[in-house]
Coordinates of C-alpha atoms in Angstrom, one line a residue:
E3 CA 28.0 19.2 -75.9
E4 CA 27.5 21.0 -72.6
L5 CA 27.5 17.8 -70.6
K6 CA 30.5 16.5 -72.5
G7 CA 32.5 19.7 -71.8
A8 CA 31.6 19.6 -68.1
V9 CA 32.7 16.0 -67.7
A10 CA 36.0 16.8 -69.5
H11 CA 36.8 19.3 -66.8
P12 CA 36.1 17.6 -63.5
S13 CA 38.0 20.3 -61.6
V14 CA 35.0 22.5 -62.0
V15 CA 33.3 21.3 -58.8
Y16 CA 30.3 23.6 -59.0
C17 CA 29.6 23.2 -62.7
Q18 CA 25.9 23.3 -63.4
I19 CA 24.3 21.2 -66.1
S20 CA 21.2 22.6 -67.7
L21 CA 17.9 20.6 -67.9
E22 CA 18.1 20.7 -71.7
A23 CA 21.5 18.9 -71.6
V24 CA 20.1 16.2 -69.4
Q25 CA 17.0 15.9 -71.7
S26 CA 19.4 14.8 -74.4
L27 CA 20.3 11.8 -72.4
G28 CA 16.8 10.5 -73.1
L29 CA 18.2 9.0 -76.2
L30 CA 20.2 6.6 -74.1
L31 CA 18.5 6.4 -70.7
E32 CA 15.0 5.8 -69.4
G33 CA 13.5 4.1 -66.4
S34 CA 11.0 4.0 -63.6
V35 CA 10.9 4.9 -59.9
G36 CA 9.8 1.4 -58.9
C37 CA 8.5 -2.0 -60.1
G38 CA 5.3 -1.7 -62.0
K39 CA 5.7 2.0 -62.5
G40 CA 5.6 3.6 -65.9
V41 CA 8.8 4.1 -67.9
Q42 CA 9.8 7.7 -68.2
P43 CA 12.7 9.7 -69.8
V44 CA 15.7 10.2 -67.5
H45 CA 15.1 14.0 -67.0
R46 CA 11.6 13.5 -65.7
L47 CA 12.9 10.9 -63.2
L48 CA 15.6 13.3 -61.9
T49 CA 13.3 16.3 -61.5
K50 CA 10.6 14.7 -59.3
G51 CA 10.3 12.8 -56.1
P52 CA 13.3 11.4 -54.2
L53 CA 15.6 11.6 -57.2
Q54 CA 15.2 15.3 -57.3
T55 CA 16.9 15.7 -54.0
Q56 CA 19.5 13.2 -54.8
S57 CA 20.4 14.8 -58.2
G58 CA 20.3 18.3 -56.7
Y59 CA 17.9 19.7 -59.3
S60 CA 17.1 23.4 -58.9
I61 CA 13.7 24.5 -60.1
L62 CA 14.8 28.1 -60.1
S63 CA 17.9 27.6 -62.2
R64 CA 16.6 24.6 -64.1
S65 CA 20.0 22.9 -63.7
F66 CA 21.9 20.2 -61.8
P67 CA 25.2 20.3 -60.0
L68 CA 27.5 18.1 -62.0
H69 CA 28.9 16.1 -59.1
K70 CA 25.5 15.3 -57.7
L71 CA 24.1 14.5 -61.1
L72 CA 26.9 12.0 -61.8
S73 CA 26.7 10.5 -58.4
C74 CA 22.9 10.0 -58.8
L75 CA 23.2 8.4 -62.1
Q76 CA 26.0 6.0 -61.0
Q77 CA 24.0 4.9 -58.0
N78 CA 20.7 4.3 -59.8
I79 CA 21.7 3.0 -63.3
T80 CA 21.1 -0.7 -63.8
L81 CA 20.8 -3.2 -66.5
N82 CA 17.8 -2.8 -68.8
P83 CA 15.3 -5.4 -67.5
F84 CA 13.8 -5.7 -70.9
G85 CA 17.0 -5.8 -72.9
M86 CA 18.8 -8.7 -74.7
T87 CA 21.2 -9.4 -71.9
A88 CA 18.4 -9.6 -69.3
C89 CA 16.3 -11.7 -71.6
L90 CA 19.1 -14.3 -71.8
R91 CA 19.8 -14.2 -68.0
S92 CA 16.3 -14.3 -66.6
G93 CA 13.9 -14.7 -69.6
K94 CA 11.8 -17.8 -70.0
K95 CA 13.8 -20.4 -71.9
L96 CA 12.1 -22.4 -74.7
A97 CA 13.0 -25.8 -76.0
W98 CA 11.8 -27.7 -79.0
A99 CA 11.8 -31.2 -80.4
Q100 CA 14.9 -32.8 -81.8
Q101 CA 17.3 -30.6 -79.8
V102 CA 19.3 -33.6 -78.8
E103 CA 22.9 -33.7 -80.0
G104 CA 25.9 -32.1 -81.6
A105 CA 25.6 -28.5 -82.7
M106 CA 21.9 -28.4 -81.7
K107 CA 22.8 -28.3 -78.0
R108 CA 24.1 -24.8 -78.4
A109 CA 20.8 -23.4 -79.6
K110 CA 19.0 -21.0 -77.2
I111 CA 15.6 -19.4 -77.4
A112 CA 14.6 -17.0 -74.7
R113 CA 11.7 -14.6 -74.3
N114 CA 10.5 -12.0 -71.8
T115 CA 7.1 -11.7 -73.3
H116 CA 5.5 -12.9 -70.1
T117 CA 6.7 -9.9 -68.1
A118 CA 7.7 -7.1 -70.5
P119 CA 5.4 -4.1 -71.3
P120 CA 4.2 -3.5 -74.9
G121 CA 7.1 -2.4 -77.1
S122 CA 9.7 -4.1 -75.0
K123 CA 8.8 -7.7 -75.7
I124 CA 11.8 -9.7 -76.9
V125 CA 12.3 -13.1 -78.4
L126 CA 15.9 -14.1 -78.9
M127 CA 16.9 -17.1 -81.1
S128 CA 20.6 -17.9 -81.1
Q129 CA 22.6 -20.6 -82.7
V130 CA 19.7 -22.5 -84.2
I131 CA 21.7 -24.9 -86.4
K132 CA 20.4 -27.5 -88.9
Q133 CA 16.8 -27.3 -87.6
T134 CA 13.4 -26.2 -88.7
L135 CA 11.6 -24.0 -86.2
A136 CA 8.0 -22.9 -86.8
K137 CA 5.7 -20.9 -84.6
T138 CA 2.5 -18.9 -84.6
S139 CA 1.6 -17.7 -81.1
D140 CA 0.3 -14.8 -79.1
K141 CA 3.7 -14.9 -77.4
L142 CA 5.2 -13.7 -80.7
T143 CA 2.6 -11.0 -81.4
G144 CA 4.1 -7.5 -81.0
A145 CA 7.5 -8.9 -80.1
N146 CA 10.9 -7.7 -81.1
I147 CA 12.7 -10.7 -82.7
K148 CA 16.4 -11.2 -82.8
I149 CA 17.7 -14.1 -84.8
H150 CA 21.5 -14.4 -84.1
R151 CA 24.2 -16.7 -85.5
C152 CA 21.9 -19.3 -87.0
S153 CA 23.0 -21.5 -89.8
D154 CA 21.5 -24.2 -92.1
A155 CA 18.2 -23.4 -90.5
F156 CA 14.6 -22.8 -91.6
I157 CA 12.7 -20.5 -89.4
Y158 CA 9.0 -19.6 -89.8
L159 CA 7.5 -17.0 -87.4
L160 CA 4.0 -16.6 -88.6
S161 CA 2.6 -13.9 -86.3
P162 CA 2.3 -10.1 -86.4
L163 CA 5.7 -8.9 -85.2
R164 CA 7.0 -5.5 -84.0
S165 CA 10.6 -5.7 -85.4
V166 CA 13.1 -8.3 -86.6
S167 CA 16.9 -8.4 -86.6
V168 CA 18.7 -11.1 -88.5
D169 CA 22.3 -10.9 -87.4
K170 CA 25.4 -13.0 -88.4
C171 CA 23.3 -15.8 -89.9
R172 CA 24.3 -18.0 -92.9
D173 CA 22.8 -20.5 -95.2
S174 CA 19.3 -20.1 -93.8
T175 CA 15.7 -19.3 -94.7
V176 CA 13.6 -16.9 -92.6
V177 CA 9.8 -16.5 -93.3
L178 CA 8.1 -13.8 -91.3
G179 CA 4.7 -12.6 -90.5
P180 CA 4.0 -8.9 -91.0
V181 CA 6.5 -6.7 -89.3
Q182 CA 5.2 -3.4 -88.0
T183 CA 8.5 -1.4 -88.0
S184 CA 11.5 -2.8 -89.7
V185 CA 13.5 -5.9 -90.7
H186 CA 17.2 -5.4 -90.3
I187 CA 19.6 -7.9 -91.9
H188 CA 23.3 -7.5 -90.9
S189 CA 26.5 -9.5 -91.5
C190 CA 24.6 -12.4 -93.1
Q191 CA 25.7 -14.7 -95.8
N192 CA 23.5 -16.8 -98.2
V193 CA 20.3 -16.0 -96.2
R194 CA 16.8 -15.8 -97.7
V195 CA 14.3 -13.5 -95.9
V196 CA 10.6 -13.4 -96.9
C197 CA 8.6 -10.6 -95.2
V198 CA 5.9 -8.0 -95.3
T199 CA 7.3 -5.0 -93.4
N200 CA 7.3 -1.3 -93.1
R201 CA 11.0 -1.1 -94.0
V202 CA 13.9 -3.4 -94.9
V203 CA 17.5 -2.5 -94.0
I204 CA 20.4 -4.6 -95.3
G205 CA 24.1 -4.0 -94.2
A206 CA 27.4 -5.8 -94.6
S207 CA 25.8 -8.9 -96.1
S208 CA 26.5 -11.0 -99.1
R209 CA 24.6 -13.5 -101.4
C210 CA 21.3 -12.8 -99.7
I211 CA 17.9 -12.9 -101.3
I212 CA 15.1 -10.6 -99.9
H213 CA 11.5 -11.2 -101.0
A214 CA 9.6 -8.2 -99.6
L215 CA 6.3 -6.4 -99.7
T216 CA 7.1 -2.9 -98.3
P217 CA 5.7 0.6 -98.6
T218 CA 9.2 2.2 -98.2
S219 CA 12.3 1.7 -100.4
P220 CA 14.7 -1.0 -99.1
L221 CA 17.8 0.6 -97.6
L222 CA 21.1 -0.9 -98.6
L223 CA 23.9 0.1 -96.3
P224 CA 27.6 0.0 -97.2
G225 CA 29.4 -3.4 -97.2
N226 CA 26.8 -5.4 -99.2
S227 CA 27.6 -7.6 -102.1
D228 CA 25.5 -9.8 -104.4
I229 CA 22.1 -8.9 -102.9
T230 CA 19.0 -10.0 -104.8
L231 CA 15.7 -8.3 -104.4
G232 CA 12.5 -10.1 -105.4
P233 CA 8.7 -9.6 -104.9
F234 CA 6.9 -11.1 -102.0
H235 CA 6.0 -14.6 -103.2
T236 CA 4.1 -16.5 -100.5
F237 CA 1.1 -16.5 -98.2
Y238 CA -0.4 -18.3 -95.2
P239 CA -4.1 -18.4 -94.3
S240 CA -4.1 -15.6 -91.6
L241 CA -1.6 -13.4 -93.4
E242 CA -4.0 -10.6 -94.4
D243 CA -5.6 -10.5 -91.0
H244 CA -2.1 -10.1 -89.5
M245 CA -1.2 -7.4 -92.0
A246 CA -4.3 -5.4 -91.0
S247 CA -3.4 -5.7 -87.3
V248 CA -0.1 -3.9 -87.8
G249 CA -1.3 -1.4 -90.4
L250 CA 0.3 -2.8 -93.5
A251 CA -1.4 -2.9 -96.9
V252 CA -0.6 -4.2 -100.4
V253 CA 0.0 -0.7 -101.8
P254 CA 2.3 1.1 -102.2
N255 CA 4.9 -1.7 -102.7
V256 CA 8.3 -0.4 -103.7
W257 CA 10.4 -3.6 -103.1
D258 CA 12.2 -2.9 -106.4
Q259 CA 13.2 0.7 -105.7
P260 CA 16.1 0.5 -103.2
L261 CA 18.1 3.3 -101.7
V262 CA 21.8 2.5 -101.9
L263 CA 23.8 4.3 -99.2
G264 CA 27.4 4.5 -100.3
T265 CA 30.6 5.5 -98.5
E266 CA 30.0 9.1 -99.5
G267 CA 26.2 9.3 -99.0
L268 CA 23.2 8.2 -101.1
A269 CA 24.2 6.6 -104.4
S270 CA 21.7 8.1 -106.7
P271 CA 22.6 6.8 -110.2
P272 CA 20.4 4.0 -111.5
L273 CA 21.7 0.4 -111.3
S274 CA 22.2 0.1 -115.1
S275 CA 24.2 3.3 -115.6
S276 CA 26.8 3.2 -112.8
S277 CA 30.0 1.3 -112.4
S278 CA 30.3 2.2 -108.7
S279 CA 30.5 -0.8 -106.4
D280 CA 28.1 0.9 -104.1
T281 CA 25.3 0.9 -106.7
T282 CA 26.1 -2.6 -108.2
C283 CA 25.8 -4.4 -104.9
Y284 CA 22.3 -5.6 -105.8
R285 CA 20.2 -6.9 -108.6
L286 CA 16.5 -7.5 -109.1
L287 CA 15.5 -11.1 -109.4
P288 CA 15.1 -12.1 -113.1
P289 CA 11.6 -13.4 -113.8
S290 CA 13.2 -16.5 -115.3
E291 CA 14.6 -17.5 -111.9
F292 CA 11.3 -16.8 -110.0
H293 CA 9.4 -19.5 -108.1
T294 CA 6.7 -19.1 -105.5
L295 CA 7.2 -20.3 -101.9
A296 CA 4.7 -22.5 -100.2
V297 CA 4.4 -22.3 -96.4
P298 CA 4.1 -26.0 -95.5
F299 CA 1.6 -25.8 -92.7
Q300 CA -2.2 -25.9 -92.4
M301 CA -3.7 -23.0 -90.5
E302 CA -7.1 -21.3 -90.1
G303 CA -7.7 -18.2 -92.2
D304 CA -9.0 -16.8 -95.5
T305 CA -5.9 -15.7 -97.4
C306 CA -5.4 -18.1 -100.3
E307 CA -3.1 -16.1 -102.6
V308 CA -0.1 -13.7 -102.5
P309 CA -1.6 -10.4 -101.1
G310 CA -1.7 -7.9 -104.0
G311 CA -0.7 -10.5 -106.5
L312 CA 2.6 -10.8 -108.4
P313 CA 4.1 -8.2 -110.7
P314 CA 3.1 -8.9 -114.3
A315 CA 6.5 -10.1 -115.5
Y316 CA 6.7 -12.6 -112.6
Q317 CA 3.2 -13.7 -113.1
A318 CA 3.8 -14.3 -116.8
A319 CA 7.0 -16.3 -115.9
L320 CA 5.1 -18.4 -113.4
K321 CA 2.4 -19.2 -116.0
E322 CA 5.1 -20.2 -118.5
K323 CA 6.5 -22.7 -116.0
Q324 CA 3.1 -24.1 -115.3
K325 CA 2.6 -24.5 -119.0
R326 CA 5.8 -26.5 -119.2
V327 CA 4.6 -28.8 -116.5
Q328 CA 1.3 -29.4 -118.4
N329 CA 3.2 -30.1 -121.6
W330 CA 5.4 -32.6 -119.7
Q331 CA 2.4 -34.4 -118.3
K332 CA 0.8 -34.5 -121.7
T333 CA 4.0 -36.0 -123.2
V334 CA 4.0 -38.7 -120.6
M335 CA 0.3 -39.5 -121.2
E336 CA 0.8 -39.7 -125.0
A337 CA 3.8 -42.0 -124.6
R338 CA 1.3 -44.9 -123.8
L339 CA 3.8 -46.7 -121.6
N340 CA 2.8 -50.2 -120.3
K341 CA 2.7 -51.0 -116.6
E342 CA 6.4 -52.1 -116.4
Q343 CA 7.6 -49.1 -118.4
K344 CA 5.6 -46.8 -116.1
R345 CA 7.2 -48.4 -113.1
Q346 CA 10.7 -48.0 -114.5
F347 CA 10.0 -44.4 -115.6
Q348 CA 8.6 -43.5 -112.1
K349 CA 11.7 -45.0 -110.5
L350 CA 14.0 -43.0 -112.8
V351 CA 12.1 -39.7 -112.1
E352 CA 12.2 -40.3 -108.4
L353 CA 16.0 -41.0 -108.5
K354 CA 16.7 -37.8 -110.4
F355 CA 14.5 -35.8 -108.0
H356 CA 16.4 -37.1 -105.0
E357 CA 19.7 -36.3 -106.7
W358 CA 18.4 -32.7 -107.2
L359 CA 17.3 -32.5 -103.5
L360 CA 20.8 -33.5 -102.4
E361 CA 22.6 -31.1 -104.8
T362 CA 20.5 -28.1 -103.8
G363 CA 20.4 -28.9 -100.0
H364 CA 16.6 -29.1 -100.0
R365 CA 16.7 -32.6 -98.6
Q366 CA 17.5 -31.3 -95.1
E367 CA 14.3 -29.2 -95.1
L368 CA 12.2 -32.1 -96.2
D369 CA 13.7 -34.3 -93.5
S370 CA 13.1 -31.7 -90.8
L371 CA 9.4 -31.6 -91.6
I372 CA 8.9 -35.3 -90.6
P373 CA 7.0 -35.2 -87.3
P374 CA 8.6 -36.9 -84.2
T375 CA 6.5 -38.8 -81.7
V376 CA 3.5 -37.1 -80.2
T377 CA 5.1 -37.1 -76.7
S378 CA 7.8 -34.7 -77.9
L379 CA 5.4 -32.0 -79.3
M380 CA 5.1 -30.0 -76.1
D381 CA 7.6 -27.8 -74.3
S382 CA 7.6 -26.8 -70.7
D383 CA 5.1 -24.0 -71.5
G384 CA 2.7 -26.4 -73.1
A385 CA 3.3 -24.8 -76.5
A386 CA 3.9 -27.1 -79.5
T387 CA 7.5 -26.8 -80.6
N388 CA 7.7 -29.6 -83.1
P389 CA 9.8 -28.3 -86.0
S390 CA 7.1 -29.6 -88.4
R391 CA 4.2 -27.9 -86.6
V392 CA 3.1 -24.3 -86.2
K393 CA 1.2 -24.2 -82.8
D394 CA -1.6 -26.8 -83.5
T395 CA -1.1 -27.0 -87.2
R396 CA 0.3 -29.8 -89.3
P397 CA 2.4 -29.9 -92.5
A398 CA 0.3 -29.4 -95.6
R399 CA 2.7 -31.6 -97.6
P400 CA 6.3 -32.7 -97.4
G401 CA 8.7 -30.2 -98.8
G402 CA 6.0 -27.5 -99.2
G403 CA 8.4 -24.9 -97.9
E404 CA 10.7 -25.4 -100.9
E405 CA 10.7 -23.1 -103.9
Q406 CA 9.2 -25.3 -106.6
P407 CA 11.8 -26.5 -109.2
S408 CA 11.3 -26.0 -112.9
P409 CA 9.7 -29.0 -114.6
D410 CA 12.9 -29.8 -116.4
C411 CA 14.9 -30.1 -113.2

């Protein structure tokens, strides 16, 4: 308030700004006195060394002359070298196989992980359209991920991450390794996010499904509609090791206890007893609609099941579906079909299955898992970027990333 008032009255030439007022700028500004130097809050930079003279800081009065302070800031402020804009301008660009024509040419992936200090590593993925992108790499470990304006995409980032932002995406699936801080989903439509994270935040989104393992209640900001919350329902071999590296465990897990922030504050009434649009913007996934998700890549590691297991109701629903599959197989065996009948029956089942793939849109994901030629598996960094590979892994089976259909589909 002191700084704001002083700037509002520029005629006061000798106005003094207290050190405490400049400390508040630390929420917005930080920097270093040279390349390779440690990053410090702005008030520390202005009270030491050459910037102390330039800013006019007085040790006795613990204040700055307004005109000198403003002049010093204007002369020294620059673009954050580890921000999103700088990452796009000067970060290392990444390419991957099948980026060849049409909408794919707009896709951009840039990173600053080769130069940024811990906490400032960024990987930006923008306009990934109709592609499958899968990576597990030290380049992702501890990075802040921004997934922006992607559509009809399947993105697997199977490394321990610092934070993830999914912004303005639609009709996509995002499967994440453990996220140390938060996963923020904003302005998305028909997006499925699968994550283990310290916190999930969802805002201004619609028709999204979030499968989470989280120790803090998911935060639903205003502007959401038709949000579905479900239990975390997948695994990959190194998942538990990655969880340990970012300090996440299987308990507590409160994925089903969201906090709904309405236009007038926290909407406290339970879901079933309120007619407010703020509190009816979400539902818990019914067990009858639940399927597990298989990550379709082979990797090294010991995790062979969903960490912490599934909630009892969902486990029971899964067993019931498995029982239906067994009954179906038994019925086929007892039909005692001859060789020609088996051939015709197999052809009919495959036809219906392909019709289901087309109707649900899963055919695209299956097609994107087909490996291209070996010569296209390496990008300029020597990292494997084949959509159907994770680093040096290979697909476990075609379509493994799909949620498995009910046996009567």
